[in-house]
Amino acid sequence: MKAGMNTITLEQIRVDRETLRQRWYREGYFTDQTFTQRLIDGSRRHADVPLIFANADGALETTVGAVQCEAMQLAGALQARGLAAGDAVVIQMPTTRETLVLYQAALLIGAVIVPVIAAYGSAELGFILNQSRARALMLPDRWRNIDFTARLSQTAMPPSLEHVIVLGTTAPAGAVTYEQLKRDERAFTASHISADSVCALIYTSGTSGVPKGVKHTHNTLLIDWQCPLYAPRGAFLNVWPAGHVGGLYYLLRPVLLGVPQVFMDQWNAGLALQLIERYRVTDCGGTPFFLMSLLAAHEAAGGSAPLPTYFAMGGASVTPEHVKLAEAHGMRSCRGYGMSEQPTVTWAPYDAPLEKRAATDGCATPHNEVRLVDETGVDVPQGSEGEIVVRGPEQFIGYTDESLDVESFLPGGWFKSGDLGRIDADGYVVVTGRKKDLIIRGGENISAREIEDLMMQMPGVVEVAVVGAPDMAYGERVCAFVVLHDATAELCLSAVRAHFQSAGVAKQKTPERLECVADLPRNAAGKVLKRELRERLQLPTTR
């Protein structure tokens, strides 16, 4: 076995984790405070902070204090039904006022919240319910075109599940509605729980297609709100879905930090533009998809409507062109990098030079550490590409399936992100791609991210996603799915070849298949679903 090869065991991972836990206490990152205390204290300090929940039917205006009052009442109702500290509560809800109430109520009693994105069907939901040993499930009866109650009949329910709570008027046999639960007025009693106990189980997509349960404690989540990214900069428009880790963070941000927020239950760029003007939104963020569609709506509306002052990007492939485009429209922009396992690893401050904000994903946030390693776990030379490994007090404490930990950690508590990157001389990180987001052409690895960045430099290109097209001779060839600014415009391979030749990159990196599409398939968080693009591809034809 090569020197430096990862031979870590579960026992060593546990020892490393305990050593780091004690370090985070010594350095003041961890405390004995839990969400119960922080939510109660925050709601008192920020009781009058406005919250707006908007959708195509209108906007509901409320305050942090009003939501917290209902959350306390609901917490008592949950306790009256036998739910207690440590119980897993699965919440598959859109971003609504009731969702925030449910999150807070579950956290107040010390339960483990399990956010689930609305797009997950019966198979994924059944897996999560069973693996988490959920005691309660909360979901709407219907939302948009999804009949959630119909899904229940197709979902494998675990023996542990005792309570189903439905937001709406239609509840299946044995379930209760949210309104019925609210009428069960019982006093809430705070439980004595440790700040090191698990409070959230966040499921993220696995490479095998099976969701991975990411365990976070009160301490690992609460420390992250100290990141400058979440500091108040005026009213914020939240576009992250509630089941996403970003959605969870921004749902709880108003009560913890006192930030006025406008929430959308589903992205609609035209509506977003109206909300920005009506509620004087100065801060926003999301994936490049949200930026590009917002700018398209802005242009369609005549270009006179106000735009946010700040727009942070992350969660998908962000290029320098995206940041520069936001800046050209008067929005101070930057890039950041994180994951469910360690949500805010890097961030480029808004006062950093444009070159750093556009071309890098920022520096490690104050409490995080970042290294780059090779296949054997050894640090790569300065300026070289390597796998990004991270450590810090916001790091999760392991997967629900512990067998996944062994392949995910290096000695010392370093988490292997699976992402590739470089670090410049100033400590700024540039994420260059995924280890597994590669096109293998004739045995040579080609980074999809590198091709996407080059394609985004071409005039008229709004979005691009690069995948490998199956090929009899080479195994795979580079295929680029491209969205153009003008739907009637054309882009040909000869123009792409000329662009790549002028960029001076290796010939084999030039796309050999081009698919111009009206839109790219994506999940609710705006992340492009490359799996669906690969499924579209057949053997390449001459174009």
CSV table of C-alpha atoms in Angstrom, one decimal, residues 182-518:
chain,number,residue,atom,x,y,z
A,182,LYS,CA,-52.7,23.5,16.9
A,183,ARG,CA,-55.9,23.1,18.8
A,184,ASP,CA,-54.2,20.7,21.3
A,185,GLU,CA,-53.0,23.5,23.6
A,186,ARG,CA,-50.5,22.1,26.0
A,187,ALA,CA,-47.7,23.9,27.8
A,188,PHE,CA,-44.2,23.4,26.3
A,189,THR,CA,-41.6,22.1,28.7
A,190,ALA,CA,-37.9,22.5,27.8
A,191,SER,CA,-35.9,19.3,28.0
A,192,HIS,CA,-32.4,19.0,29.3
A,193,ILE,CA,-30.3,18.1,26.2
A,194,SER,CA,-26.7,18.3,25.3
A,195,ALA,CA,-25.4,20.7,22.8
A,196,ASP,CA,-23.4,17.8,21.4
A,197,SER,CA,-26.5,15.7,20.7
A,198,VAL,CA,-27.8,15.3,17.1
A,199,CYS,CA,-30.4,17.9,16.2
A,200,ALA,CA,-30.6,17.5,12.4
A,201,LEU,CA,-30.3,14.7,9.9
A,202,ILE,CA,-29.8,16.1,6.5
A,203,TYR,CA,-30.0,13.8,3.5
A,204,THR,CA,-27.8,14.5,0.5
A,205,SER,CA,-27.6,12.7,-2.8
A,206,GLY,CA,-25.2,9.7,-2.9
A,207,THR,CA,-23.2,8.6,-5.8
A,208,SER,CA,-25.0,5.2,-5.7
A,209,GLY,CA,-28.4,7.0,-5.9
A,210,VAL,CA,-29.2,6.2,-2.3
A,211,PRO,CA,-29.5,9.4,-0.1
A,212,LYS,CA,-26.9,9.8,2.6
A,213,GLY,CA,-27.9,10.9,6.1
A,214,VAL,CA,-25.6,13.7,7.4
A,215,LYS,CA,-25.7,14.0,11.2
A,216,HIS,CA,-25.3,17.5,12.8
A,217,THR,CA,-25.4,18.5,16.4
A,218,HIS,CA,-26.6,21.8,18.0
A,219,ASN,CA,-23.0,22.9,18.1
A,220,THR,CA,-22.0,22.0,14.5
A,221,LEU,CA,-25.0,23.9,13.2
A,222,LEU,CA,-25.1,26.9,15.5
A,223,ILE,CA,-21.4,27.8,14.9
A,224,ASP,CA,-22.1,28.3,11.2
A,225,TRP,CA,-24.3,31.3,11.7
A,226,GLN,CA,-21.1,33.2,12.8
A,227,CYS,CA,-19.9,33.0,9.2
A,228,PRO,CA,-19.8,36.6,7.6
A,229,LEU,CA,-22.0,35.2,4.8
A,230,TYR,CA,-25.0,35.3,7.1
A,231,ALA,CA,-24.3,38.7,8.6
A,232,PRO,CA,-27.2,41.2,8.2
A,233,ARG,CA,-27.0,43.3,5.1
A,234,GLY,CA,-30.7,44.4,4.8
A,235,ALA,CA,-33.8,42.5,3.8
A,236,PHE,CA,-33.0,39.1,2.2
A,237,LEU,CA,-34.8,37.2,-0.6
A,238,ASN,CA,-34.6,33.5,0.1
A,239,VAL,CA,-34.8,31.2,-2.9
A,240,TRP,CA,-33.5,28.0,-1.3
A,241,PRO,CA,-36.1,25.2,-0.8
A,242,ALA,CA,-36.8,24.2,2.8
A,243,GLY,CA,-35.6,20.7,2.4
A,244,HIS,CA,-32.1,21.9,1.3
A,245,VAL,CA,-29.4,22.6,3.9
A,246,GLY,CA,-29.4,26.2,2.6
A,247,GLY,CA,-33.1,26.4,3.0
A,248,LEU,CA,-32.8,25.3,6.6
A,249,TYR,CA,-30.2,27.9,7.4
A,250,TYR,CA,-32.1,30.8,5.9
A,251,LEU,CA,-35.4,29.7,7.5
A,252,LEU,CA,-33.8,30.0,10.9
A,253,ARG,CA,-31.6,33.0,10.2
A,254,PRO,CA,-34.2,35.7,11.1
A,255,VAL,CA,-34.8,34.4,14.6
A,256,LEU,CA,-31.1,33.8,15.3
A,257,LEU,CA,-29.7,37.0,13.6
A,258,GLY,CA,-32.7,39.3,13.3
A,259,VAL,CA,-32.5,39.6,9.5
A,260,PRO,CA,-35.8,40.6,7.7
A,261,GLN,CA,-36.5,38.0,5.0
A,262,VAL,CA,-38.8,37.3,2.1
A,263,PHE,CA,-39.4,33.6,1.3
A,264,MET,CA,-40.6,32.2,-1.9
A,265,ASP,CA,-42.1,28.7,-2.0
A,266,GLN,CA,-41.0,28.2,-5.6
A,267,TRP,CA,-38.8,30.2,-7.8
A,268,ASN,CA,-40.5,32.6,-10.2
A,269,ALA,CA,-38.1,35.3,-11.5
A,270,GLY,CA,-40.9,37.7,-12.4
A,271,LEU,CA,-42.4,37.5,-8.9
A,272,ALA,CA,-39.0,37.7,-7.4
A,273,LEU,CA,-38.5,41.0,-9.2
A,274,GLN,CA,-41.8,42.4,-7.8
A,275,LEU,CA,-40.9,41.2,-4.2
A,276,ILE,CA,-37.5,42.9,-4.4
A,277,GLU,CA,-39.1,46.2,-5.2
A,278,ARG,CA,-42.1,45.9,-2.8
A,279,TYR,CA,-40.0,44.9,0.2
A,280,ARG,CA,-36.8,46.8,-0.6
A,281,VAL,CA,-34.7,43.6,-0.8
A,282,THR,CA,-31.0,44.4,-0.7
A,283,ASP,CA,-29.5,40.9,-0.4
A,284,CYS,CA,-30.0,37.7,-2.3
A,285,GLY,CA,-28.1,34.6,-3.4
A,286,GLY,CA,-28.4,31.2,-5.1
A,287,THR,CA,-27.1,29.3,-8.0
A,288,PRO,CA,-26.3,30.9,-11.4
A,289,PHE,CA,-29.7,29.7,-12.6
A,290,PHE,CA,-31.4,32.1,-10.2
A,291,LEU,CA,-29.1,35.0,-11.3
A,292,MET,CA,-29.6,34.4,-15.0
A,293,SER,CA,-33.4,34.1,-14.8
A,294,LEU,CA,-33.6,37.1,-12.6
A,295,LEU,CA,-31.7,39.2,-15.1
A,296,ALA,CA,-33.8,37.9,-17.9
A,297,ALA,CA,-36.9,39.0,-16.1
A,298,HIS,CA,-35.3,42.3,-15.3
A,299,GLU,CA,-34.6,42.8,-19.0
A,300,ALA,CA,-38.1,41.7,-20.0
A,301,ALA,CA,-39.6,44.3,-17.6
A,302,GLY,CA,-37.7,47.1,-19.2
A,303,GLY,CA,-34.6,47.1,-17.0
A,304,SER,CA,-35.8,49.8,-14.7
A,305,ALA,CA,-36.9,47.7,-11.7
A,306,PRO,CA,-34.5,47.7,-8.7
A,307,LEU,CA,-32.1,44.8,-8.2
A,308,PRO,CA,-30.5,43.6,-4.9
A,309,THR,CA,-27.3,45.3,-3.8
A,310,TYR,CA,-25.7,41.9,-3.0
A,311,PHE,CA,-25.9,38.5,-4.7
A,312,ALA,CA,-23.8,35.6,-3.4
A,313,MET,CA,-23.5,32.5,-5.5
A,314,GLY,CA,-22.7,28.8,-4.8
A,315,GLY,CA,-24.3,25.4,-4.9
A,316,ALA,CA,-23.5,24.8,-8.6
A,317,SER,CA,-20.9,25.6,-11.2
A,318,VAL,CA,-20.2,29.3,-10.8
A,319,THR,CA,-17.9,31.0,-13.4
A,320,PRO,CA,-16.1,34.3,-13.4
A,321,GLU,CA,-18.6,35.5,-16.0
A,322,HIS,CA,-21.5,35.0,-13.7
A,323,VAL,CA,-20.0,37.2,-11.0
A,324,LYS,CA,-18.9,39.9,-13.5
A,325,LEU,CA,-22.4,39.9,-15.0
A,326,ALA,CA,-24.0,40.5,-11.6
A,327,GLU,CA,-21.5,43.3,-11.0
A,328,ALA,CA,-22.3,44.8,-14.4
A,329,HIS,CA,-25.9,45.1,-13.2
A,330,GLY,CA,-25.0,46.8,-10.0
A,331,MET,CA,-25.0,43.8,-7.7
A,332,ARG,CA,-21.9,43.2,-5.6
A,333,SER,CA,-21.3,39.5,-6.1
A,334,CYS,CA,-19.1,36.8,-4.8
A,335,ARG,CA,-18.7,33.0,-4.7
A,336,GLY,CA,-18.8,30.5,-1.8
A,337,TYR,CA,-18.3,26.8,-1.3
A,338,GLY,CA,-19.8,24.3,1.0
A,339,MET,CA,-21.7,21.0,1.3
A,340,SER,CA,-24.3,19.4,3.6
A,341,GLU,CA,-21.4,17.8,5.6
A,342,GLN,CA,-19.7,21.2,6.2
A,343,PRO,CA,-22.0,23.9,4.9
A,344,THR,CA,-19.9,27.1,4.7
A,345,VAL,CA,-16.3,26.1,4.0
A,346,THR,CA,-15.1,29.1,2.0
A,347,TRP,CA,-16.5,32.6,1.1
A,348,ALA,CA,-15.2,35.5,-0.8
A,349,PRO,CA,-15.9,38.7,1.2
A,350,TYR,CA,-17.8,41.4,-0.6
A,351,ASP,CA,-14.9,43.8,0.0
A,352,ALA,CA,-12.4,41.5,-1.7
A,353,PRO,CA,-11.0,42.5,-5.1
A,354,LEU,CA,-13.3,41.7,-8.0
A,355,GLU,CA,-10.7,39.3,-9.4
A,356,LYS,CA,-10.8,37.2,-6.3
A,357,ARG,CA,-14.6,37.3,-6.0
A,358,ALA,CA,-15.0,36.4,-9.7
A,359,ALA,CA,-12.3,33.8,-10.2
A,360,THR,CA,-12.2,32.0,-6.9
A,361,ASP,CA,-14.6,30.5,-4.3
A,362,GLY,CA,-13.1,32.5,-1.5
A,363,CYS,CA,-10.9,31.8,1.5
A,364,ALA,CA,-11.7,29.4,4.3
A,365,THR,CA,-14.2,31.0,6.7
A,366,PRO,CA,-12.7,31.9,10.1
A,367,HIS,CA,-13.3,28.6,11.8
A,368,ASN,CA,-12.5,26.2,8.9
A,369,GLU,CA,-9.4,24.6,7.5
A,370,VAL,CA,-8.8,23.5,3.9
A,371,ARG,CA,-6.1,21.3,2.3
A,372,LEU,CA,-5.5,19.7,-1.1
A,373,VAL,CA,-4.4,16.1,-1.3
A,374,ASP,CA,-3.5,13.6,-3.9
A,375,GLU,CA,-4.9,10.1,-4.3
A,376,THR,CA,-2.7,8.8,-1.4
A,377,GLY,CA,-3.8,11.6,1.0
A,378,VAL,CA,-0.6,13.5,0.8
A,379,ASP,CA,-0.6,17.3,0.3
A,380,VAL,CA,0.0,18.5,-3.2
A,381,PRO,CA,2.5,21.2,-4.1
A,382,GLN,CA,1.4,24.9,-4.0
A,383,GLY,CA,-0.7,25.7,-7.1
A,384,SER,CA,-1.3,22.1,-8.0
A,385,GLU,CA,-4.8,20.6,-8.3
A,386,GLY,CA,-5.9,18.1,-5.6
A,387,GLU,CA,-8.9,16.8,-3.8
A,388,ILE,CA,-10.3,19.4,-1.3
A,389,VAL,CA,-10.3,18.0,2.3
A,390,VAL,CA,-11.8,20.1,5.1
A,391,ARG,CA,-12.0,20.3,8.8
A,392,GLY,CA,-13.7,22.6,11.3
A,393,PRO,CA,-16.3,22.9,14.1
A,394,GLU,CA,-19.2,23.0,11.6
A,395,GLN,CA,-18.3,19.6,10.3
A,396,PHE,CA,-20.9,16.9,10.6
A,397,ILE,CA,-20.3,14.0,13.1
A,398,GLY,CA,-20.7,11.2,10.6
A,399,TYR,CA,-23.2,9.5,8.3
A,400,THR,CA,-26.2,7.5,9.5
A,401,ASP,CA,-24.6,4.6,7.7
A,402,GLU,CA,-21.2,4.5,9.5
A,403,SER,CA,-19.7,2.4,6.7
A,404,LEU,CA,-19.6,5.6,4.6
A,405,ASP,CA,-17.4,7.3,7.1
A,406,VAL,CA,-14.4,5.0,6.4
A,407,GLU,CA,-14.3,6.0,2.8
A,408,SER,CA,-14.9,9.7,3.6
A,409,PHE,CA,-12.3,10.7,6.2
A,410,LEU,CA,-8.5,11.0,6.4
A,411,PRO,CA,-6.6,10.8,9.7
A,412,GLY,CA,-7.0,13.9,11.8
A,413,GLY,CA,-10.7,14.5,11.1
A,414,TRP,CA,-10.2,15.7,7.5
A,415,PHE,CA,-13.3,15.1,5.4
A,416,LYS,CA,-12.8,14.2,1.8
A,417,SER,CA,-15.1,16.4,-0.2
A,418,GLY,CA,-14.8,14.6,-3.5
A,419,ASP,CA,-14.2,18.0,-5.1
A,420,LEU,CA,-11.1,19.0,-6.9
A,421,GLY,CA,-9.5,22.4,-6.5
A,422,ARG,CA,-6.5,24.7,-6.3
A,423,ILE,CA,-5.4,27.2,-3.7
A,424,ASP,CA,-3.6,30.4,-4.8
A,425,ALA,CA,-0.8,32.2,-3.1
A,426,ASP,CA,-3.3,34.3,-1.1
A,427,GLY,CA,-5.2,31.3,0.3
A,428,TYR,CA,-8.1,31.6,-2.1
A,429,VAL,CA,-9.7,28.3,-3.1
A,430,VAL,CA,-10.8,27.6,-6.7
A,431,VAL,CA,-13.1,24.6,-7.1
A,432,THR,CA,-12.2,23.0,-10.4
A,433,GLY,CA,-14.6,20.1,-10.5
A,434,ARG,CA,-15.8,16.8,-9.1
A,435,LYS,CA,-13.5,13.9,-8.9
A,436,LYS,CA,-16.2,11.8,-10.5
A,437,ASP,CA,-17.5,14.6,-12.8
A,438,LEU,CA,-15.0,13.6,-15.5
A,439,ILE,CA,-15.2,12.6,-19.1
A,440,ILE,CA,-12.8,9.7,-19.8
A,441,ARG,CA,-11.9,10.0,-23.4
A,442,GLY,CA,-9.5,7.4,-24.7
A,443,GLY,CA,-8.3,6.7,-21.1
A,444,GLU,CA,-7.6,10.4,-20.5
A,445,ASN,CA,-9.5,12.3,-17.8
A,446,ILE,CA,-11.1,15.6,-18.8
A,447,SER,CA,-12.7,17.9,-16.3
A,448,ALA,CA,-16.3,18.9,-17.1
A,449,ARG,CA,-15.9,22.1,-15.0
A,450,GLU,CA,-13.0,23.3,-17.1
A,451,ILE,CA,-14.9,22.9,-20.4
A,452,GLU,CA,-18.0,24.6,-18.9
A,453,ASP,CA,-15.9,27.6,-17.8
A,454,LEU,CA,-14.5,27.9,-21.3
A,455,MET,CA,-17.9,27.6,-22.9
A,456,MET,CA,-19.3,30.4,-20.7
A,457,GLN,CA,-16.8,32.8,-22.2
A,458,MET,CA,-18.5,32.5,-25.6
A,459,PRO,CA,-20.9,35.3,-26.6
A,460,GLY,CA,-24.6,34.4,-26.2
A,461,VAL,CA,-24.0,31.4,-23.9
A,462,VAL,CA,-26.2,31.7,-20.8
A,463,GLU,CA,-25.7,28.2,-19.3
A,464,VAL,CA,-23.8,25.1,-20.1
A,465,ALA,CA,-23.5,21.6,-18.7
A,466,VAL,CA,-20.8,19.2,-20.0
A,467,VAL,CA,-21.1,15.4,-19.8
A,468,GLY,CA,-19.6,12.4,-21.5
A,469,ALA,CA,-21.4,11.1,-24.6
A,470,PRO,CA,-20.9,7.3,-25.1
A,471,ASP,CA,-18.5,6.5,-27.9
A,472,MET,CA,-17.5,3.1,-29.4
A,473,ALA,CA,-14.0,4.2,-30.2
A,474,TYR,CA,-13.0,6.4,-27.3
A,475,GLY,CA,-15.4,5.3,-24.5
A,476,GLU,CA,-16.7,8.9,-24.1
A,477,ARG,CA,-16.5,12.2,-26.0
A,478,VAL,CA,-17.2,15.7,-24.7
A,479,CYS,CA,-20.8,16.7,-25.1
A,480,ALA,CA,-21.9,20.3,-24.2
A,481,PHE,CA,-25.6,21.1,-23.5
A,482,VAL,CA,-25.9,24.8,-24.0
A,483,VAL,CA,-28.6,27.4,-23.3
A,484,LEU,CA,-28.4,30.5,-25.4
A,485,HIS,CA,-29.5,34.0,-24.6
A,486,ASP,CA,-31.5,34.2,-27.7
A,487,ALA,CA,-33.6,31.1,-28.2
A,488,THR,CA,-33.6,31.7,-32.0
A,489,ALA,CA,-29.8,32.0,-32.2
A,490,GLU,CA,-27.6,29.2,-33.4
A,491,LEU,CA,-24.2,27.9,-32.2
A,492,CYS,CA,-22.2,25.5,-34.3
A,493,LEU,CA,-19.4,23.2,-33.5
A,494,SER,CA,-17.0,25.0,-35.8
A,495,ALA,CA,-17.4,28.2,-33.7
A,496,VAL,CA,-16.8,26.2,-30.5
A,497,ARG,CA,-13.7,24.6,-32.0
A,498,ALA,CA,-12.3,28.0,-33.0
A,499,HIS,CA,-13.0,29.3,-29.5
A,500,PHE,CA,-11.2,26.4,-27.8
A,501,GLN,CA,-8.3,26.6,-30.2
A,502,SER,CA,-7.9,30.3,-29.4
A,503,ALA,CA,-7.9,29.5,-25.7
A,504,GLY,CA,-4.9,27.2,-26.3
A,505,VAL,CA,-6.3,24.2,-24.5
A,506,ALA,CA,-5.7,20.6,-25.5
A,507,LYS,CA,-7.6,19.5,-28.6
A,508,GLN,CA,-9.3,16.5,-26.9
A,509,LYS,CA,-11.0,18.9,-24.5
A,510,THR,CA,-13.0,20.6,-27.3
A,511,PRO,CA,-16.6,19.5,-27.3
A,512,GLU,CA,-17.3,17.0,-30.1
A,513,ARG,CA,-21.1,17.1,-29.6
A,514,LEU,CA,-23.3,20.1,-29.1
A,515,GLU,CA,-26.9,20.2,-27.9
A,516,CYS,CA,-28.6,23.6,-27.8
A,517,VAL,CA,-31.5,23.4,-25.4
A,518,ALA,CA,-34.2,25.8,-24.1
